[in-house]
XYZ file of C-alpha atoms in Angstrom:
107
model
C -4.635 31.157 17.546
C -7.985 30.491 15.926
C -9.819 31.844 18.954
C -7.888 35.122 18.759
C -8.520 35.372 15.013
C -12.242 34.770 15.490
C -12.466 37.444 18.172
C -10.469 39.932 16.104
C -12.620 39.383 12.991
C -15.841 39.562 14.984
C -14.865 43.002 16.289
C -13.238 44.475 13.185
C -15.163 42.989 10.248
C -18.424 41.203 11.149
C -19.351 40.413 7.520
C -16.006 38.699 6.897
C -16.400 36.861 10.221
C -19.798 35.533 9.124
C -18.365 34.424 5.776
C -15.293 32.698 7.243
C -16.989 31.014 10.181
C -20.491 30.332 8.833
C -20.398 26.635 9.787
C -19.302 27.506 13.319
C -22.144 30.044 13.574
C -24.672 27.460 12.295
C -23.562 25.042 15.025
C -23.644 27.813 17.676
C -19.883 27.697 18.280
C -18.192 30.982 19.099
C -14.606 31.750 20.107
C -15.247 30.816 23.758
C -16.729 27.389 22.912
C -13.963 26.568 20.440
C -11.518 25.167 22.986
C -14.237 22.970 24.508
C -15.130 21.624 21.058
C -11.543 20.604 20.321
C -11.010 19.171 23.829
C -14.124 17.044 23.407
C -12.952 15.817 19.988
C -9.523 14.897 21.384
C -11.053 12.987 24.295
C -13.272 11.011 21.896
C -10.231 10.149 19.789
C -8.327 8.997 22.864
C -11.259 6.755 23.887
C -11.298 4.976 20.517
C -8.235 5.786 18.396
C -8.979 3.155 15.723
C -9.758 4.729 12.363
C -12.866 3.371 10.677
C -12.652 4.020 6.930
C -15.786 5.202 5.151
C -17.606 2.843 2.858
C -16.735 3.441 -0.800
C -19.448 4.902 -2.998
C -18.696 2.637 -5.975
C -18.265 5.469 -8.458
C -16.248 4.569 -11.541
C -14.520 6.987 -13.919
C -13.997 6.530 -17.646
C -11.546 8.674 -19.601
C -11.843 9.590 -23.283
C -8.966 11.897 -24.233
C -9.329 14.849 -21.854
C -12.973 14.190 -20.888
C -13.633 12.201 -17.714
C -17.136 10.861 -17.091
C -18.181 9.486 -13.722
C -20.842 6.840 -13.112
C -22.760 9.364 -10.992
C -23.257 11.596 -14.056
C -20.614 14.256 -13.477
C -18.167 15.238 -16.201
C -14.726 16.833 -15.867
C -12.102 18.047 -18.326
C -8.464 17.241 -17.620
C -5.662 18.116 -19.992
C -3.617 15.283 -21.425
C 0.117 15.631 -20.835
C 2.082 16.138 -24.043
C 4.977 13.855 -24.881
C 8.484 15.205 -25.405
C 8.149 14.864 -29.176
C 4.841 16.739 -29.151
C 6.308 19.570 -27.044
C 9.338 19.855 -29.358
C 7.093 19.900 -32.443
C 4.954 22.623 -30.870
C 8.033 24.764 -30.129
C 9.477 24.287 -33.606
C 6.117 25.264 -35.141
C 6.096 28.463 -33.059
C 9.668 29.244 -34.119
C 8.815 28.637 -37.780
C 5.751 30.891 -37.526
C 7.786 33.649 -35.886
C 10.495 33.379 -38.559
C 7.892 33.502 -41.334
C 6.358 36.609 -39.782
C 9.793 38.276 -39.575
C 10.474 37.424 -43.211
C 7.148 39.020 -44.234
C 7.937 42.161 -42.246
C 11.362 42.485 -43.937
C 9.866 42.359 -47.431
């Protein structure tokens, strides 16, 4: 199916083809060579089917509230999940604010 899709994109929209299959183009793999590439990969797997896991990089992550800092210097923000009590308090605060606004509009 991929071969047909590659051929169709190459004919109809060359710029989209180049964007979608840039790594294939870099490695000089077109739609005709695709089947050979996968056949070769399958034969290599059949020769040695044992999986060799990659060596771990040793990166550690520390979390402070929603900020996560990695030992390699990268930082990420992840939201902290609210507890049931916090969610209920948030909803009741919204309801109270809406009721107060309605009371102001009535007066």
